[in-house]
PDB file of C-alpha atoms in Angstrom:
ATOM      1  CA  UNK A 567      20.844 -34.780 -26.272  1.00 72.00           C
ATOM      2  CA  UNK A 568      21.935 -33.623 -30.049  1.00 84.00           C
ATOM      3  CA  UNK A 569      19.905 -30.772 -30.342  1.00 86.00           C
ATOM      4  CA  UNK A 570      23.059 -28.596 -30.433  1.00 84.00           C
ATOM      5  CA  UNK A 571      21.641 -26.244 -27.841  1.00 87.00           C
ATOM      6  CA  UNK A 572      21.990 -28.013 -24.487  1.00 92.00           C
ATOM      7  CA  UNK A 573      25.198 -29.185 -22.812  1.00 95.00           C
ATOM      8  CA  UNK A 574      25.690 -32.916 -23.505  1.00 95.00           C
ATOM      9  CA  UNK A 575      29.017 -33.107 -21.947  1.00 96.00           C
ATOM     10  CA  UNK A 576      28.092 -35.003 -18.521  1.00 95.00           C
ATOM     11  CA  UNK A 577      25.575 -37.502 -20.317  1.00 93.00           C
ATOM     12  CA  UNK A 578      28.124 -38.464 -22.923  1.00 93.00           C
ATOM     13  CA  UNK A 579      30.692 -38.851 -20.381  1.00 92.00           C
ATOM     14  CA  UNK A 580      28.755 -41.076 -18.462  1.00 91.00           C
ATOM     15  CA  UNK A 581      28.105 -43.079 -21.242  1.00 89.00           C
ATOM     16  CA  UNK A 582      31.442 -43.422 -21.975  1.00 88.00           C
ATOM     17  CA  UNK A 583      32.487 -44.455 -18.306  1.00 86.00           C
ATOM     18  CA  UNK A 584      30.249 -47.366 -18.673  1.00 83.00           C
ATOM     19  CA  UNK A 585      32.795 -49.126 -21.267  1.00 77.00           C
ATOM     20  CA  UNK A 586      29.888 -50.108 -23.280  1.00 81.00           C
ATOM     21  CA  UNK A 587      29.464 -49.679 -27.101  1.00 86.00           C
ATOM     22  CA  UNK A 588      27.697 -46.301 -27.535  1.00 90.00           C
ATOM     23  CA  UNK A 589      25.938 -45.307 -30.490  1.00 92.00           C
ATOM     24  CA  UNK A 590      25.117 -41.747 -30.909  1.00 94.00           C
ATOM     25  CA  UNK A 591      21.980 -40.392 -32.420  1.00 94.00           C
ATOM     26  CA  UNK A 592      21.769 -38.000 -35.479  1.00 95.00           C
ATOM     27  CA  UNK A 593      21.936 -34.427 -34.649  1.00 95.00           C
ATOM     28  CA  UNK A 594      24.588 -32.119 -33.258  1.00 95.00           C
ATOM     29  CA  UNK A 595      26.244 -32.774 -29.856  1.00 95.00           C
ATOM     30  CA  UNK A 596      27.457 -29.739 -27.980  1.00 94.00           C
ATOM     31  CA  UNK A 597      30.226 -30.445 -25.524  1.00 94.00           C
ATOM     32  CA  UNK A 598      32.022 -27.883 -22.855  1.00 93.00           C
ATOM     33  CA  UNK A 599      35.189 -29.809 -21.869  1.00 94.00           C
ATOM     34  CA  UNK A 600      37.237 -33.137 -22.880  1.00 94.00           C
ATOM     35  CA  UNK A 601      35.619 -36.140 -23.375  1.00 94.00           C
ATOM     36  CA  UNK A 602      37.780 -39.008 -21.978  1.00 91.00           C
ATOM     37  CA  UNK A 603      37.243 -42.545 -23.445  1.00 85.00           C
ATOM     38  CA  UNK A 604      37.989 -45.088 -20.924  1.00 72.00           C
ATOM     39  CA  UNK A 605      40.463 -47.661 -21.722  1.00 60.00           C
ATOM     40  CA  UNK A 606      39.418 -51.302 -22.458  1.00 62.00           C
ATOM     41  CA  UNK A 607      36.501 -52.049 -24.943  1.00 63.00           C
ATOM     42  CA  UNK A 608      35.202 -48.494 -25.181  1.00 76.00           C
ATOM     43  CA  UNK A 609      33.466 -47.989 -28.533  1.00 86.00           C
ATOM     44  CA  UNK A 610      31.812 -44.655 -29.673  1.00 91.00           C
ATOM     45  CA  UNK A 611      29.852 -44.562 -33.011  1.00 93.00           C
ATOM     46  CA  UNK A 612      27.747 -41.928 -34.575  1.00 94.00           C
ATOM     47  CA  UNK A 613      24.966 -42.844 -37.017  1.00 94.00           C
ATOM     48  CA  UNK A 614      25.408 -43.050 -40.729  1.00 89.00           C
ATOM     49  CA  UNK A 615      23.007 -42.434 -43.552  1.00 87.00           C
ATOM     50  CA  UNK A 616      23.960 -43.507 -47.116  1.00 84.00           C
ATOM     51  CA  UNK A 617      27.638 -43.590 -46.150  1.00 81.00           C
ATOM     52  CA  UNK A 618      27.997 -40.286 -44.271  1.00 85.00           C
ATOM     53  CA  UNK A 619      28.042 -39.634 -40.676  1.00 91.00           C
ATOM     54  CA  UNK A 620      24.998 -37.583 -39.420  1.00 94.00           C
ATOM     55  CA  UNK A 621      26.301 -37.168 -35.703  1.00 95.00           C
ATOM     56  CA  UNK A 622      28.082 -33.757 -35.382  1.00 95.00           C
ATOM     57  CA  UNK A 623      30.236 -32.989 -32.173  1.00 94.00           C
ATOM     58  CA  UNK A 624      30.897 -29.622 -31.504  1.00 92.00           C
ATOM     59  CA  UNK A 625      32.757 -27.695 -28.869  1.00 91.00           C
ATOM     60  CA  UNK A 626      30.970 -24.898 -27.059  1.00 89.00           C
ATOM     61  CA  UNK A 627      31.998 -21.095 -27.260  1.00 86.00           C
ATOM     62  CA  UNK A 628      33.434 -21.539 -23.403  1.00 87.00           C
ATOM     63  CA  UNK A 629      35.195 -24.959 -24.184  1.00 90.00           C
ATOM     64  CA  UNK A 630      37.540 -26.077 -21.533  1.00 90.00           C
ATOM     65  CA  UNK A 631      40.351 -28.623 -22.184  1.00 90.00           C
ATOM     66  CA  UNK A 632      43.384 -28.906 -24.523  1.00 89.00           C
ATOM     67  CA  UNK A 633      41.763 -31.470 -26.659  1.00 91.00           C
ATOM     68  CA  UNK A 634      38.075 -32.694 -27.493  1.00 93.00           C
ATOM     69  CA  UNK A 635      38.632 -36.673 -27.099  1.00 93.00           C
ATOM     70  CA  UNK A 636      41.483 -37.977 -25.102  1.00 90.00           C
ATOM     71  CA  UNK A 637      42.618 -41.542 -24.918  1.00 87.00           C
ATOM     72  CA  UNK A 638      45.307 -41.501 -22.509  1.00 81.00           C
ATOM     73  CA  UNK A 639      46.891 -44.866 -20.961  1.00 74.00           C
ATOM     74  CA  UNK A 640      48.476 -42.827 -18.224  1.00 68.00           C
ATOM     75  CA  UNK A 641      45.110 -42.683 -16.557  1.00 56.00           C
ATOM     76  CA  UNK A 642      44.780 -46.035 -15.878  1.00 53.00           C
ATOM     77  CA  UNK A 643      46.999 -46.569 -12.926  1.00 46.00           C
ATOM     78  CA  UNK A 644      50.140 -45.545 -15.151  1.00 43.00           C
ATOM     79  CA  UNK A 645      49.484 -48.541 -17.379  1.00 47.00           C
ATOM     80  CA  UNK A 646      48.594 -48.715 -21.336  1.00 50.00           C
ATOM     81  CA  UNK A 647      45.034 -47.534 -22.702  1.00 50.00           C
ATOM     82  CA  UNK A 648      43.747 -50.366 -25.189  1.00 57.00           C
ATOM     83  CA  UNK A 649      41.104 -51.355 -27.451  1.00 72.00           C
ATOM     84  CA  UNK A 650      38.974 -48.058 -27.965  1.00 82.00           C
ATOM     85  CA  UNK A 651      37.386 -47.073 -31.193  1.00 88.00           C
ATOM     86  CA  UNK A 652      35.901 -43.919 -32.489  1.00 92.00           C
ATOM     87  CA  UNK A 653      33.837 -43.927 -35.524  1.00 94.00           C
ATOM     88  CA  UNK A 654      30.983 -42.007 -38.054  1.00 95.00           C
ATOM     89  CA  UNK A 655      31.415 -38.591 -36.310  1.00 95.00           C
ATOM     90  CA  UNK A 656      31.607 -35.371 -37.541  1.00 94.00           C
ATOM     91  CA  UNK A 657      33.783 -33.015 -35.420  1.00 92.00           C
ATOM     92  CA  UNK A 658      33.396 -29.396 -36.220  1.00 88.00           C
ATOM     93  CA  UNK A 659      35.472 -26.904 -34.541  1.00 84.00           C
ATOM     94  CA  UNK A 660      34.640 -23.306 -35.401  1.00 74.00           C
ATOM     95  CA  UNK A 661      38.079 -21.856 -35.010  1.00 62.00           C
ATOM     96  CA  UNK A 662      36.641 -19.209 -32.547  1.00 62.00           C
ATOM     97  CA  UNK A 663      35.436 -21.572 -30.236  1.00 61.00           C
ATOM     98  CA  UNK A 664      38.710 -23.925 -30.440  1.00 57.00           C
ATOM     99  CA  UNK A 665      41.457 -21.537 -29.625  1.00 65.00           C
ATOM    100  CA  UNK A 666      42.479 -23.461 -26.738  1.00 73.00           C
ATOM    101  CA  UNK A 667      42.252 -26.508 -28.451  1.00 81.00           C
ATOM    102  CA  UNK A 668      45.863 -28.263 -28.891  1.00 84.00           C
ATOM    103  CA  UNK A 669      44.192 -31.105 -31.015  1.00 88.00           C
ATOM    104  CA  UNK A 670      41.030 -32.341 -31.866  1.00 92.00           C
ATOM    105  CA  UNK A 671      41.916 -36.295 -30.654  1.00 93.00           C
ATOM    106  CA  UNK A 672      44.781 -36.879 -28.334  1.00 91.00           C
ATOM    107  CA  UNK A 673      45.744 -40.438 -28.071  1.00 88.00           C
ATOM    108  CA  UNK A 674      48.694 -41.197 -25.629  1.00 84.00           C
ATOM    109  CA  UNK A 675      50.199 -44.429 -24.208  1.00 80.00           C
ATOM    110  CA  UNK A 676      47.795 -46.731 -25.673  1.00 81.00           C
ATOM    111  CA  UNK A 677      47.411 -49.795 -27.930  1.00 79.00           C
ATOM    112  CA  UNK A 678      45.005 -51.002 -30.127  1.00 83.00           C
ATOM    113  CA  UNK A 679      43.107 -47.982 -31.261  1.00 87.00           C
ATOM    114  CA  UNK A 680      40.652 -47.542 -34.306  1.00 90.00           C
ATOM    115  CA  UNK A 681      39.687 -44.221 -35.761  1.00 94.00           C
ATOM    116  CA  UNK A 682      37.512 -44.895 -38.795  1.00 94.00           C
ATOM    117  CA  UNK A 683      34.960 -42.556 -41.082  1.00 94.00           C
ATOM    118  CA  UNK A 684      35.594 -39.428 -39.144  1.00 95.00           C
ATOM    119  CA  UNK A 685      35.482 -35.808 -40.652  1.00 95.00           C
ATOM    120  CA  UNK A 686      37.416 -33.051 -38.760  1.00 93.00           C
ATOM    121  CA  UNK A 687      36.272 -29.733 -39.993  1.00 88.00           C
ATOM    122  CA  UNK A 688      38.138 -26.490 -39.066  1.00 81.00           C
ATOM    123  CA  UNK A 689      40.934 -27.989 -37.224  1.00 77.00           C
ATOM    124  CA  UNK A 690      42.707 -25.118 -35.803  1.00 74.00           C
ATOM    125  CA  UNK A 691      45.850 -26.771 -34.605  1.00 85.00           C
ATOM    126  CA  UNK A 692      46.521 -30.691 -34.758  1.00 90.00           C
ATOM    127  CA  UNK A 693      43.876 -32.819 -35.864  1.00 92.00           C
ATOM    128  CA  UNK A 694      45.207 -36.190 -34.286  1.00 93.00           C
ATOM    129  CA  UNK A 695      48.100 -36.393 -31.768  1.00 90.00           C
ATOM    130  CA  UNK A 696      49.800 -39.666 -31.021  1.00 89.00           C
ATOM    131  CA  UNK A 697      52.296 -39.856 -28.564  1.00 85.00           C
ATOM    132  CA  UNK A 698      53.953 -43.216 -27.266  1.00 77.00           C
ATOM    133  CA  UNK A 699      51.448 -45.562 -28.782  1.00 78.00           C
ATOM    134  CA  UNK A 700      51.184 -49.006 -30.794  1.00 79.00           C
ATOM    135  CA  UNK A 701      48.927 -50.631 -33.219  1.00 84.00           C
ATOM    136  CA  UNK A 702      46.876 -47.515 -33.876  1.00 88.00           C
ATOM    137  CA  UNK A 703      44.462 -47.578 -37.061  1.00 92.00           C
ATOM    138  CA  UNK A 704      43.297 -44.399 -38.665  1.00 95.00           C
ATOM    139  CA  UNK A 705      41.182 -45.282 -41.671  1.00 95.00           C
ATOM    140  CA  UNK A 706      38.867 -43.140 -43.820  1.00 95.00           C
ATOM    141  CA  UNK A 707      39.886 -39.838 -41.860  1.00 95.00           C
ATOM    142  CA  UNK A 708      39.092 -36.427 -43.056  1.00 95.00           C
ATOM    143  CA  UNK A 709      41.147 -33.513 -41.611  1.00 93.00           C
ATOM    144  CA  UNK A 710      40.519 -29.929 -42.779  1.00 90.00           C
ATOM    145  CA  UNK A 711      42.320 -26.939 -41.418  1.00 83.00           C
ATOM    146  CA  UNK A 712      41.733 -23.413 -41.757  1.00 66.00           C
ATOM    147  CA  UNK A 713      44.389 -22.823 -44.495  1.00 56.00           C
ATOM    148  CA  UNK A 714      47.964 -23.953 -44.872  1.00 48.00           C
ATOM    149  CA  UNK A 715      49.165 -20.439 -43.801  1.00 51.00           C
ATOM    150  CA  UNK A 716      47.865 -21.120 -40.219  1.00 62.00           C
ATOM    151  CA  UNK A 717      51.339 -21.549 -38.664  1.00 68.00           C
ATOM    152  CA  UNK A 718      51.760 -24.787 -36.656  1.00 75.00           C
ATOM    153  CA  UNK A 719      48.702 -26.663 -38.168  1.00 85.00           C
ATOM    154  CA  UNK A 720      49.134 -30.344 -38.525  1.00 89.00           C
ATOM    155  CA  UNK A 721      46.950 -33.036 -39.637  1.00 91.00           C
ATOM    156  CA  UNK A 722      48.363 -35.970 -38.059  1.00 92.00           C
ATOM    157  CA  UNK A 723      51.108 -35.383 -35.301  1.00 89.00           C
ATOM    158  CA  UNK A 724      53.378 -38.529 -33.934  1.00 84.00           C
ATOM    159  CA  UNK A 725      55.271 -36.608 -31.244  1.00 75.00           C
ATOM    160  CA  UNK A 726      58.493 -37.271 -29.401  1.00 58.00           C
ATOM    161  CA  UNK A 727      57.467 -38.278 -25.919  1.00 52.00           C
ATOM    162  CA  UNK A 728      57.903 -42.022 -26.586  1.00 53.00           C
ATOM    163  CA  UNK A 729      57.726 -44.413 -29.624  1.00 55.00           C
ATOM    164  CA  UNK A 730      54.846 -44.530 -32.025  1.00 58.00           C
ATOM    165  CA  UNK A 731      55.255 -48.174 -33.131  1.00 67.00           C
ATOM    166  CA  UNK A 732      52.872 -49.343 -35.813  1.00 82.00           C
ATOM    167  CA  UNK A 733      50.657 -46.271 -36.694  1.00 88.00           C
ATOM    168  CA  UNK A 734      48.757 -47.350 -39.824  1.00 92.00           C
ATOM    169  CA  UNK A 735      47.038 -44.604 -41.810  1.00 93.00           C
ATOM    170  CA  UNK A 736      44.625 -45.763 -44.746  1.00 95.00           C
ATOM    171  CA  UNK A 737      42.675 -43.739 -47.170  1.00 94.00           C
ATOM    172  CA  UNK A 738      42.956 -40.399 -45.142  1.00 94.00           C
ATOM    173  CA  UNK A 739      42.258 -37.007 -46.661  1.00 94.00           C
ATOM    174  CA  UNK A 740      43.970 -34.106 -45.281  1.00 92.00           C
ATOM    175  CA  UNK A 741      43.846 -30.398 -46.419  1.00 89.00           C
ATOM    176  CA  UNK A 742      44.612 -26.855 -45.521  1.00 86.00           C
ATOM    177  CA  UNK A 743      46.981 -27.547 -42.928  1.00 86.00           C
ATOM    178  CA  UNK A 744      50.823 -26.322 -42.926  1.00 84.00           C
ATOM    179  CA  UNK A 745      51.922 -29.778 -42.643  1.00 86.00           C
ATOM    180  CA  UNK A 746      49.747 -33.020 -43.390  1.00 88.00           C
ATOM    181  CA  UNK A 747      51.882 -35.747 -41.221  1.00 88.00           C
ATOM    182  CA  UNK A 748      54.801 -34.864 -38.806  1.00 86.00           C
ATOM    183  CA  UNK A 749      56.633 -37.943 -37.631  1.00 82.00           C
ATOM    184  CA  UNK A 750      59.420 -37.784 -35.307  1.00 73.00           C
ATOM    185  CA  UNK A 751      62.093 -40.009 -33.141  1.00 66.00           C
ATOM    186  CA  UNK A 752      61.615 -43.829 -33.827  1.00 69.00           C
ATOM    187  CA  UNK A 753      57.966 -43.928 -34.854  1.00 75.00           C
ATOM    188  CA  UNK A 754      56.817 -46.340 -37.443  1.00 80.00           C
ATOM    189  CA  UNK A 755      54.334 -45.267 -39.742  1.00 85.00           C
ATOM    190  CA  UNK A 756      52.686 -46.786 -42.771  1.00 87.00           C
ATOM    191  CA  UNK A 757      50.391 -44.576 -44.880  1.00 88.00           C
ATOM    192  CA  UNK A 758      48.259 -46.156 -47.707  1.00 91.00           C
ATOM    193  CA  UNK A 759      46.443 -44.038 -50.547  1.00 90.00           C
ATOM    194  CA  UNK A 760      46.829 -40.882 -48.590  1.00 89.00           C
ATOM    195  CA  UNK A 761      45.131 -37.552 -50.414  1.00 89.00           C
ATOM    196  CA  UNK A 762      46.864 -34.340 -49.409  1.00 87.00           C
ATOM    197  CA  UNK A 763      45.720 -30.834 -50.839  1.00 83.00           C
ATOM    198  CA  UNK A 764      46.224 -27.345 -50.411  1.00 75.00           C
ATOM    199  CA  UNK A 765      49.217 -27.705 -47.722  1.00 75.00           C
ATOM    200  CA  UNK A 766      52.638 -26.407 -46.875  1.00 75.00           C
ATOM    201  CA  UNK A 767      54.440 -29.520 -46.397  1.00 77.00           C
ATOM    202  CA  UNK A 768      53.078 -33.179 -47.273  1.00 79.00           C
ATOM    203  CA  UNK A 769      54.978 -35.236 -44.732  1.00 79.00           C
ATOM    204  CA  UNK A 770      57.845 -34.499 -42.303  1.00 78.00           C
ATOM    205  CA  UNK A 771      59.773 -37.293 -41.342  1.00 74.00           C
ATOM    206  CA  UNK A 772      62.517 -36.354 -38.792  1.00 67.00           C
ATOM    207  CA  UNK A 773      64.215 -38.475 -36.249  1.00 58.00           C
ATOM    208  CA  UNK A 774      66.478 -41.651 -35.780  1.00 58.00           C
ATOM    209  CA  UNK A 775      67.537 -44.639 -37.450  1.00 62.00           C
ATOM    210  CA  UNK A 776      64.992 -46.774 -35.849  1.00 65.00           C
ATOM    211  CA  UNK A 777      62.114 -44.773 -37.354  1.00 70.00           C
ATOM    212  CA  UNK A 778      60.240 -45.778 -40.498  1.00 76.00           C
ATOM    213  CA  UNK A 779      57.981 -43.937 -42.696  1.00 79.00           C
ATOM    214  CA  UNK A 780      56.321 -45.927 -45.643  1.00 80.00           C
ATOM    215  CA  UNK A 781      53.928 -44.393 -48.465  1.00 83.00           C
ATOM    216  CA  UNK A 782      51.991 -46.791 -51.046  1.00 85.00           C
ATOM    217  CA  UNK A 783      50.243 -44.840 -53.464  1.00 82.00           C
ATOM    218  CA  UNK A 784      48.159 -41.709 -52.838  1.00 83.00           C
ATOM    219  CA  UNK A 785      47.671 -38.226 -54.379  1.00 82.00           C
ATOM    220  CA  UNK A 786      49.283 -34.904 -53.425  1.00 79.00           C
ATOM    221  CA  UNK A 787      47.876 -31.742 -55.090  1.00 78.00           C
ATOM    222  CA  UNK A 788      48.824 -28.220 -54.306  1.00 69.00           C
ATOM    223  CA  UNK A 789      48.947 -24.982 -55.914  1.00 46.00           C
ATOM    224  CA  UNK A 790      51.459 -23.017 -53.811  1.00 55.00           C
ATOM    225  CA  UNK A 791      55.045 -22.945 -55.481  1.00 49.00           C
ATOM    226  CA  UNK A 792      56.450 -22.719 -51.859  1.00 52.00           C
ATOM    227  CA  UNK A 793      54.927 -25.928 -50.889  1.00 55.00           C
ATOM    228  CA  UNK A 794      56.860 -29.619 -50.839  1.00 62.00           C
ATOM    229  CA  UNK A 795      55.741 -33.184 -51.104  1.00 68.00           C
ATOM    230  CA  UNK A 796      57.933 -34.043 -48.275  1.00 67.00           C
ATOM    231  CA  UNK A 797      60.808 -33.116 -45.882  1.00 67.00           C
ATOM    232  CA  UNK A 798      62.862 -36.002 -44.873  1.00 63.00           C
ATOM    233  CA  UNK A 799      65.939 -36.155 -42.250  1.00 61.00           C
ATOM    234  CA  UNK A 800      67.525 -39.234 -40.708  1.00 56.00           C
ATOM    235  CA  UNK A 801      64.937 -41.738 -41.723  1.00 58.00           C
ATOM    236  CA  UNK A 802      64.147 -44.856 -43.136  1.00 67.00           C
ATOM    237  CA  UNK A 803      61.630 -43.950 -45.906  1.00 66.00           C
ATOM    238  CA  UNK A 804      59.805 -45.816 -48.709  1.00 68.00           C
ATOM    239  CA  UNK A 805      57.439 -44.330 -51.442  1.00 66.00           C
ATOM    240  CA  UNK A 806      55.706 -46.621 -53.818  1.00 65.00           C
ATOM    241  CA  UNK A 807      53.491 -45.289 -56.711  1.00 61.00           C
ATOM    242  CA  UNK A 808      51.382 -42.494 -56.132  1.00 60.00           C
ATOM    243  CA  UNK A 809      50.260 -39.681 -58.337  1.00 57.00           C
ATOM    244  CA  UNK A 810      52.267 -36.443 -57.395  1.00 59.00           C
ATOM    245  CA  UNK A 811      50.427 -33.351 -58.682  1.00 57.00           C
ATOM    246  CA  UNK A 812      52.378 -30.521 -56.799  1.00 55.00           C
ATOM    247  CA  UNK A 813      53.756 -27.389 -58.203  1.00 48.00           C
ATOM    248  CA  UNK A 814      56.138 -27.553 -55.020  1.00 51.00           C
ATOM    249  CA  UNK A 815      59.560 -29.408 -54.624  1.00 46.00           C
TER     250      UNK A 815
END
């Protein structure tokens, strides 16, 4: 495993199915289809050296699936997924290999999920999709797309199918995407110290009066005069502090 040549999908999925805490070795792990995190105490962590992840997961050229990782409570007898964690992993998606990927990580109808210290490189469309979840924590996540001219590319997408109640995003760095954060319907999203750079729109908050979008601190840097820090319609939005270094509106 982790030599970057052999297909590690089946071995890694077998480990995930055990529901135990899994520690991956250093190296490059090649996968050919979506990895499903099993609900209930499912923990997957890479190896770390001097504060940096040394475990890389990369889809193959013939990858099959809409996401690299899936946490879906609907697969648990129509119930809710819970208590899963991904940490200390570099996910590298060469765009020519990830053309069929809708998102790198897809979390649906789940609660108490932690993503921490993840590096998502060359995200082709969406880094993290959140759909009908509660108590989701993203901590120290780096997401880099393939340029903000990549139409439809989003760092973190809170979609419309069901409420996202309690999405906590802390110290995340998102760059080279069209939209860094997209929030819709009655999602409740709380950002602390985000860093957005080279984007089309920093955040998009569109939905009804029960939604909430809050930002505490952060830096927003861009070089495009056509960009904007935020696009807000129909939401309760609070922005506290922060350094806004943006040539857009």
